[in-house]
Short mmCIF file of C-alpha atoms in Angstrom, two decimals:
data_model
loop_
_atom_site.label_atom_id
_atom_site.label_comp_id
_atom_site.label_asym_id
_atom_site.label_seq_id
_atom_site.Cartn_x
_atom_site.Cartn_y
_atom_site.Cartn_z
CA MET A 1 19.46 20.14 -105.33
CA ASN A 2 17.92 17.22 -107.19
CA ARG A 3 19.86 14.57 -109.01
CA ARG A 4 19.61 16.29 -112.37
CA THR A 5 20.88 19.70 -111.25
CA ALA A 6 23.66 18.02 -109.27
CA GLY A 7 24.64 16.16 -112.42
CA LEU A 8 24.70 19.39 -114.40
CA ALA A 9 26.87 21.06 -111.74
CA ILE A 10 29.31 18.17 -112.03
CA ALA A 11 29.33 18.45 -115.81
CA GLY A 12 30.05 22.17 -115.52
CA SER A 13 32.93 21.56 -113.13
CA LEU A 14 34.37 18.86 -115.35
CA LEU A 15 34.33 21.07 -118.42
CA SER A 16 35.81 24.02 -116.52
CA ALA A 17 38.53 21.79 -115.12
CA LEU A 18 39.39 20.56 -118.62
CA ALA A 19 39.68 24.16 -119.77
CA LEU A 20 41.88 25.04 -116.79
CA SER A 21 44.16 22.12 -117.48
CA ALA A 22 45.29 23.00 -120.97
CA ALA A 23 48.84 23.49 -119.69
CA PRO A 24 50.18 20.53 -117.74
CA ALA A 25 51.76 21.19 -114.36
CA ALA A 26 55.53 21.60 -114.28
CA ALA A 27 57.68 20.19 -111.55
CA GLU A 28 58.42 22.69 -108.87
CA GLY A 29 61.93 23.50 -107.98
CA THR A 30 63.29 23.17 -111.48
CA GLU A 31 64.06 25.56 -114.27
CA LYS A 32 64.98 25.14 -117.90
CA CYS A 33 68.67 25.76 -118.29
CA TYR A 34 70.09 26.27 -121.76
CA GLY A 35 73.56 25.53 -122.96
CA ILE A 36 74.69 23.01 -120.35
CA SER A 37 73.51 19.61 -121.54
CA LEU A 38 75.77 17.05 -123.12
CA ALA A 39 74.84 15.67 -126.53
CA GLY A 40 71.87 13.33 -126.20
CA GLN A 41 71.15 14.32 -122.62
CA ASN A 42 68.94 17.36 -123.08
CA ASP A 43 65.49 17.19 -121.50
CA CYS A 44 63.38 18.60 -124.26
CA ALA A 45 62.79 20.67 -127.32
CA SER A 46 64.86 23.56 -128.39
CA ALA A 47 64.37 26.08 -131.15
CA GLY A 48 65.22 24.05 -134.21
CA GLY A 49 68.16 21.70 -134.03
CA ASN A 50 66.33 18.86 -132.34
CA SER A 51 62.81 17.82 -131.55
CA CYS A 52 62.85 16.51 -128.01
CA ALA A 53 64.52 14.79 -125.11
CA GLY A 54 67.83 13.15 -125.71
CA THR A 55 68.16 14.33 -129.29
CA SER A 56 70.66 17.18 -129.11
CA LYS A 57 73.62 16.40 -131.34
CA ILE A 58 76.39 18.43 -129.78
CA ASP A 59 77.66 19.06 -126.27
CA TYR A 60 76.43 22.26 -124.61
CA ASP A 61 74.06 23.09 -127.48
CA LYS A 62 73.06 26.72 -126.93
CA ALA A 63 69.47 25.96 -127.87
CA ALA A 64 68.99 22.73 -125.89
CA TRP A 65 67.83 22.80 -122.30
CA LYS A 66 67.99 20.58 -119.28
CA LEU A 67 65.85 20.78 -116.13
CA VAL A 68 67.95 21.79 -113.16
CA PRO A 69 67.08 22.75 -109.56
CA ALA A 70 65.56 26.23 -109.47
CA GLY A 71 68.14 28.92 -108.95
CA SER A 72 71.08 26.77 -109.97
CA CYS A 73 71.16 27.41 -113.72
CA ALA A 74 73.09 30.66 -113.72
CA THR A 75 75.77 29.16 -111.49
CA THR A 76 76.15 25.96 -113.51
CA MET A 77 79.44 26.33 -115.36
CA VAL A 78 80.51 24.22 -118.30
CA THR A 79 83.85 24.09 -120.06
CA LEU A 80 83.58 24.36 -123.82
CA PRO A 81 85.80 22.48 -126.28
CA ASP A 82 87.86 25.63 -126.84
CA GLY A 83 88.70 25.72 -123.14
CA SER A 84 86.55 28.72 -122.28
CA THR A 85 83.84 28.45 -119.61
CA ARG A 86 80.22 29.55 -119.76
CA ALA A 87 77.33 29.60 -117.32
CA GLY A 88 73.92 28.14 -118.08
CA SER A 89 71.21 30.47 -119.32
CA LEU A 90 67.48 30.65 -118.69
CA GLU A 91 67.01 31.68 -122.34
CA PRO A 92 68.48 30.10 -125.46
CA ILE A 93 71.95 31.52 -125.90
CA GLY A 94 72.32 33.68 -128.99
CA SER A 95 75.31 33.15 -131.22
CA MET B 1350 76.42 -23.50 -91.80
CA THR B 1351 73.64 -22.70 -89.38
CA SER B 1352 74.60 -24.52 -86.21
CA PRO B 1353 72.99 -23.06 -83.08
CA ASP B 1354 76.38 -21.57 -82.29
CA SER B 1355 76.62 -19.56 -85.50
CA LEU B 1356 73.04 -18.35 -85.09
CA ASN B 1357 73.85 -17.16 -81.61
CA SER B 1358 76.92 -15.39 -82.77
CA GLU B 1359 75.06 -13.76 -85.65
CA ALA B 1360 72.39 -12.50 -83.27
CA GLY B 1361 75.08 -11.31 -80.88
CA PHE B 1362 76.91 -9.58 -83.71
CA ALA B 1363 73.71 -7.80 -84.73
CA ARG B 1364 72.86 -6.78 -81.16
CA ALA B 1365 76.34 -5.35 -80.63
CA LEU B 1366 75.95 -3.30 -83.81
CA TRP B 1367 72.89 -1.58 -82.42
CA ASP B 1368 74.06 -1.08 -78.87
CA ALA B 1369 77.52 0.36 -78.37
CA ARG B 1370 77.42 -0.47 -74.66
CA LEU B 1371 77.52 -4.21 -75.36
CA PRO B 1372 80.89 -5.90 -75.62
CA ARG B 1373 82.07 -6.40 -79.16
CA PRO B 1374 81.28 -9.91 -80.36
CA ALA B 1375 83.94 -12.54 -79.94
CA GLY B 1376 85.52 -13.95 -83.04
CA VAL B 1377 85.75 -10.69 -84.97
CA ILE B 1378 89.33 -10.90 -86.09
CA GLY B 1379 91.49 -9.10 -88.57
CA ARG B 1380 94.80 -9.84 -90.22
CA ALA B 1381 96.91 -12.55 -88.59
CA GLY B 1382 94.01 -13.52 -86.34
CA ARG B 1383 94.24 -10.48 -84.10
CA PRO B 1384 91.01 -9.11 -82.59
CA ALA B 1385 89.66 -6.32 -84.74
CA ALA B 1386 87.58 -4.18 -82.42
CA ASP B 1387 88.31 -1.06 -84.46
CA ARG B 1388 86.99 -2.68 -87.60
CA PHE B 1389 83.79 -3.62 -85.85
CA ASP B 1390 83.39 -0.04 -84.68
CA ILE B 1391 83.96 1.20 -88.22
CA HIS B 1392 81.28 -1.15 -89.51
CA ARG B 1393 78.85 0.07 -86.84
CA ASN B 1394 79.62 3.65 -87.69
CA ASN B 1395 79.08 2.98 -91.39
CA ILE B 1396 75.63 1.56 -90.71
CA PHE B 1397 74.54 4.66 -88.81
CA ALA B 1398 76.22 6.99 -91.28
CA SER B 1399 74.56 5.38 -94.30
CA LEU B 1400 71.11 5.25 -92.72
CA THR B 1401 71.46 8.86 -91.56
CA ALA B 1402 72.48 9.85 -95.09
CA ALA B 1403 69.43 8.05 -96.48
CA LEU B 1404 67.15 9.91 -94.06
CA ARG B 1405 68.82 13.22 -94.86
CA ALA B 1406 68.29 12.68 -98.57
CA ARG B 1407 64.69 11.62 -98.05
CA PHE B 1408 63.69 14.44 -95.67
CA PRO B 1409 65.61 17.51 -96.88
CA VAL B 1410 63.06 20.02 -95.61
CA VAL B 1411 62.97 18.42 -92.17
CA VAL B 1412 66.76 18.76 -92.16
CA ARG B 1413 66.47 22.41 -93.08
CA LEU B 1414 63.84 23.11 -90.42
CA VAL B 1415 65.74 21.55 -87.52
CA GLY B 1416 69.32 22.05 -88.74
CA GLU B 1417 71.99 19.52 -89.71
CA ALA B 1418 73.37 18.88 -86.24
CA PHE B 1419 70.02 18.40 -84.58
CA PHE B 1420 68.89 16.16 -87.44
CA ALA B 1421 71.94 13.93 -87.10
CA ASP B 1422 71.34 13.40 -83.37
CA MET B 1423 67.62 12.85 -83.93
CA ALA B 1424 68.36 10.39 -86.74
CA ALA B 1425 70.64 8.37 -84.44
CA ILE B 1426 67.78 8.01 -81.95
CA PHE B 1427 65.32 7.12 -84.71
CA ILE B 1428 67.65 4.52 -86.23
CA ARG B 1429 68.07 2.76 -82.86
CA ARG B 1430 64.34 2.69 -82.27
CA HIS B 1431 63.43 1.79 -85.83
CA PRO B 1432 66.15 -0.32 -87.39
CA PRO B 1433 65.56 -1.23 -91.03
CA VAL B 1434 63.10 -4.07 -91.56
CA SER B 1435 64.01 -4.47 -95.23
CA PRO B 1436 67.44 -4.89 -96.81
CA VAL B 1437 66.37 -2.28 -99.41
CA ILE B 1438 67.52 1.12 -98.20
CA MET B 1439 65.00 2.78 -100.53
CA GLU B 1440 62.28 1.46 -98.20
CA TYR B 1441 63.83 2.98 -95.08
CA GLY B 1442 62.22 5.92 -93.32
CA GLY B 1443 58.50 5.16 -93.50
CA ALA B 1444 58.24 5.32 -89.71
CA PHE B 1445 59.96 8.70 -89.46
CA ALA B 1446 56.84 10.88 -89.58
CA ALA B 1447 55.13 8.90 -86.79
CA PHE B 1448 58.35 9.07 -84.78
CA LEU B 1449 58.48 12.87 -85.13
CA LYS B 1450 54.90 13.17 -83.93
CA GLU B 1451 55.86 11.54 -80.61
CA PHE B 1452 59.35 12.99 -80.30
CA ASP B 1453 59.22 15.57 -77.50
CA ALA B 1454 62.28 17.51 -78.62
CA VAL B 1455 60.46 18.72 -81.74
CA GLY B 1456 57.22 19.51 -79.92
CA ALA B 1457 57.73 23.19 -80.74
CA LEU B 1458 57.36 22.36 -84.45
CA PRO B 1459 53.95 20.67 -84.51
CA TYR B 1460 53.88 20.67 -88.32
CA LEU B 1461 57.17 18.78 -88.64
CA ALA B 1462 55.58 15.32 -88.70
CA ASP B 1463 53.31 16.34 -91.59
CA ILE B 1464 56.27 17.78 -93.49
CA ALA B 1465 57.95 14.40 -93.06
CA ARG B 1466 54.78 12.68 -94.31
CA LEU B 1467 54.82 14.93 -97.37
CA GLU B 1468 58.48 14.17 -98.06
CA TRP B 1469 57.90 10.44 -97.58
CA LEU B 1470 54.98 10.51 -100.03
CA ARG B 1471 57.16 12.38 -102.53
CA HIS B 1472 59.78 9.66 -102.09
CA LEU B 1473 57.20 6.90 -102.66
CA ALA B 1474 55.89 8.71 -105.74
CA ALA B 1475 59.41 9.07 -107.10
CA HIS B 1476 59.92 5.31 -106.90
CA GLY B 1477 56.35 4.24 -107.68
CA ALA B 1478 55.16 2.52 -110.83
CA ASP B 1479 55.15 4.37 -114.14
CA ALA B 1480 51.89 4.94 -115.97
CA VAL B 1481 50.89 7.08 -118.91
CA PRO B 1482 48.39 9.87 -118.21
CA ALA B 1483 45.19 9.48 -120.23
CA ASP B 1484 44.18 11.76 -123.08
CA LEU B 1485 41.24 13.56 -121.50
CA SER B 1486 39.94 15.32 -124.59
CA PRO B 1487 37.15 12.72 -125.18
CA LEU B 1488 35.63 13.74 -121.83
CA ALA B 1489 34.49 17.05 -123.27
CA ARG B 1490 32.36 15.22 -125.83
CA LEU B 1491 30.42 13.16 -123.30
CA ALA B 1492 26.79 13.96 -122.68
CA PRO B 1493 26.58 16.18 -119.57
CA SER B 1494 24.21 13.66 -117.98
CA ALA B 1495 26.88 10.93 -118.28
CA MET B 1496 29.62 12.88 -116.54
CA ALA B 1497 28.47 12.21 -112.98
CA GLU B 1498 28.62 8.49 -113.76
CA LEU B 1499 32.30 8.55 -114.77
CA ARG B 1500 34.78 6.38 -112.92
CA PHE B 1501 38.44 7.34 -113.09
CA THR B 1502 41.57 5.25 -112.80
CA LEU B 1503 44.13 7.28 -110.92
CA HIS B 1504 47.85 7.18 -111.53
CA PRO B 1505 49.55 4.60 -109.28
CA THR B 1506 51.74 7.31 -107.74
CA ALA B 1507 48.84 9.70 -107.00
CA THR B 1508 48.27 10.39 -103.30
CA ALA B 1509 46.41 13.14 -101.50
CA LEU B 1510 47.68 14.53 -98.23
CA SER B 1511 45.61 16.69 -95.95
CA SER B 1512 47.15 18.50 -93.02
CA ALA B 1513 45.97 20.83 -90.28
CA TYR B 1514 49.09 22.87 -91.07
CA PRO B 1515 50.14 24.77 -94.22
CA VAL B 1516 52.42 21.90 -95.25
CA ALA B 1517 52.69 22.76 -98.93
CA SER B 1518 53.57 26.38 -98.23
CA ILE B 1519 56.18 25.39 -95.65
CA TRP B 1520 57.63 22.74 -97.95
CA ARG B 1521 57.82 25.09 -100.94
CA ALA B 1522 59.34 27.90 -98.90
CA ASN B 1523 62.13 25.59 -97.83
CA ALA B 1524 62.62 23.33 -100.82
CA VAL B 1525 61.91 25.49 -103.80
CA ALA B 1526 61.72 29.26 -103.33
CA PRO B 1527 65.12 30.80 -103.94
CA ASP B 1528 64.06 33.86 -101.95
CA LEU B 1529 62.59 32.73 -98.68
CA GLN B 1530 59.06 33.91 -98.01
CA PRO B 1531 57.86 33.67 -94.41
CA VAL B 1532 55.03 31.21 -93.80
CA LEU B 1533 52.73 31.56 -90.85
CA ALA B 1534 52.74 28.15 -89.22
CA ASP B 1535 49.31 28.81 -87.73
CA SER B 1536 47.65 29.75 -91.02
CA ALA B 1537 45.03 27.42 -92.44
CA GLY B 1538 45.70 23.77 -93.11
CA GLU B 1539 46.40 22.63 -96.65
CA SER B 1540 45.73 19.63 -98.84
CA VAL B 1541 47.96 18.58 -101.70
CA LEU B 1542 48.06 16.06 -104.49
CA ILE B 1543 51.37 14.28 -104.97
CA VAL B 1544 51.89 12.50 -108.29
CA ARG B 1545 54.68 11.58 -110.67
CA PRO B 1546 53.16 11.41 -114.17
CA HIS B 1547 56.52 11.51 -115.90
CA ARG B 1548 59.98 11.88 -114.42
CA GLN B 1549 59.34 14.61 -111.85
CA VAL B 1550 57.24 14.43 -108.72
CA LEU B 1551 54.55 17.12 -108.79
CA LEU B 1552 52.90 18.84 -105.86
CA LEU B 1553 49.52 20.39 -106.64
CA ASP B 1554 47.34 22.38 -104.27
CA LEU B 1555 43.91 20.99 -103.50
CA PRO B 1556 40.94 22.90 -102.10
CA PRO B 1557 39.51 21.74 -98.75
CA ALA B 1558 38.10 18.18 -99.00
CA GLY B 1559 39.90 17.64 -102.31
CA ASP B 1560 41.59 14.70 -100.63
CA VAL B 1561 38.15 13.21 -99.88
CA LEU B 1562 37.21 13.30 -103.56
CA ILE B 1563 40.49 11.69 -104.57
CA ALA B 1564 40.22 8.93 -101.98
CA ALA B 1565 36.66 8.19 -103.13
CA LEU B 1566 37.72 8.06 -106.79
CA GLN B 1567 40.55 5.72 -105.82
CA GLU B 1568 37.96 3.45 -104.21
CA GLY B 1569 36.24 3.26 -107.59
CA ARG B 1570 33.27 5.50 -106.82
CA THR B 1571 31.62 7.51 -109.57
CA LEU B 1572 32.46 11.17 -109.94
CA GLY B 1573 28.98 12.10 -108.71
CA ASP B 1574 29.23 9.95 -105.57
CA ALA B 1575 32.77 11.11 -104.85
CA ALA B 1576 31.71 14.76 -105.22
CA ALA B 1577 28.80 14.19 -102.83
CA LEU B 1578 31.18 12.73 -100.22
CA ALA B 1579 33.54 15.69 -100.55
CA ALA B 1580 30.64 18.15 -100.30
CA ALA B 1581 29.52 16.38 -97.15
CA ARG B 1582 32.94 17.12 -95.65
CA ASP B 1583 33.10 20.71 -96.85
CA LEU B 1584 29.97 22.59 -97.89
CA ASP B 1585 31.99 24.85 -100.19
CA PHE B 1586 33.86 21.96 -101.78
CA ASP B 1587 35.33 23.12 -105.10
CA LEU B 1588 35.05 20.26 -107.59
CA THR B 1589 36.46 22.29 -110.46
CA LEU B 1590 39.75 23.06 -108.72
CA THR B 1591 40.13 19.49 -107.51
CA LEU B 1592 39.58 18.06 -110.98
CA ALA B 1593 41.88 20.67 -112.49
CA ALA B 1594 44.65 19.55 -110.11
CA LEU B 1595 44.10 15.92 -111.11
CA PHE B 1596 44.06 16.77 -114.81
CA ARG B 1597 47.02 19.15 -114.74
CA GLY B 1598 49.02 16.66 -112.72
CA GLY B 1599 48.48 13.87 -115.23
CA ALA B 1600 46.93 11.92 -112.35
CA ILE B 1601 44.23 10.28 -114.48
CA THR B 1602 45.35 7.22 -116.40
CA GLY B 1603 41.93 6.01 -117.53
CA PHE B 1604 38.21 6.57 -117.31
CA ALA B 1605 35.08 4.55 -117.87
CA PRO B 1606 31.58 5.82 -118.55
CA GLY B 1607 30.10 3.65 -115.82
CA HIS B 1608 26.61 2.16 -115.81
CA SER B 1609 24.21 5.02 -115.89
CA SER B 1610 21.08 4.42 -113.86
CA SER B 1611 19.14 7.07 -115.73
CA ASN B 1612 18.41 5.01 -118.83
#
């Protein structure tokens, strides 16, 4: 392989790698858990309501999520203002 | 006050902390001037308990592989042989992987030392410097002939680990997977990229010799030279997968076109 074909192979790899990397890697061992974060302590976006990390306005917002260790979301219990308890959810919680 | 006497007694105090067979240092007194041997013992116990807790937190998969009780006994031996050299507990445990490699009692788990290396590198990445991953979209607009001349700046927390054992599979099976999948300890070795682009430490699989490419890029070599080194290590070196791991992991914080020799 001469220098030019080697260079083209590298260019091909670089472009393929860029295409493969459209979605950034997520941390392993975590899952998005909805409905358990305190106001201002959510990790990122939810459907409407707020735009990103730390911007949820109410405690235990059903649409705001927090990253938690994988497998622990469904067993994370929170106590709501009305005294009832609710587990976290892997999907936004419907009203 | 650093008279020779107080230095001696400080050294004696420290020695007695590490060796329970030594007499407790003189002059350790409690309320009303009574000797306070119990208090000294409590202090000694606290030192071992806190260092053991630090090791347990830093090497959770090692704990899981050998069991809590075994780990506690092993940690006590390690702590005596390798007392902290820094007052910062965050820096404690760097010698653990090398210790495991020589520790006969874990000889049946030859991969254990590499698991400890992986966990230590994750710990370093967690506490390493922050840096913002670069926007890579301009790369696609470079002339193909310029790409081999690129030099990358890697994220300060980026490290590659290569092991003769399937370290990433073993680590994931024990740290992440909620349903345990068996891993064959004698399956092929693995290489991984460890990096913390944002708040979470990432672990990305690398193809064989991917670690060679990353080390060469970290030395400031061009992409073309680094790829040649990796291909010299492994004929089937997969540049695409290695770059994809670096890009997906946010492990590139900058790039420079380099001085092309072709024009």
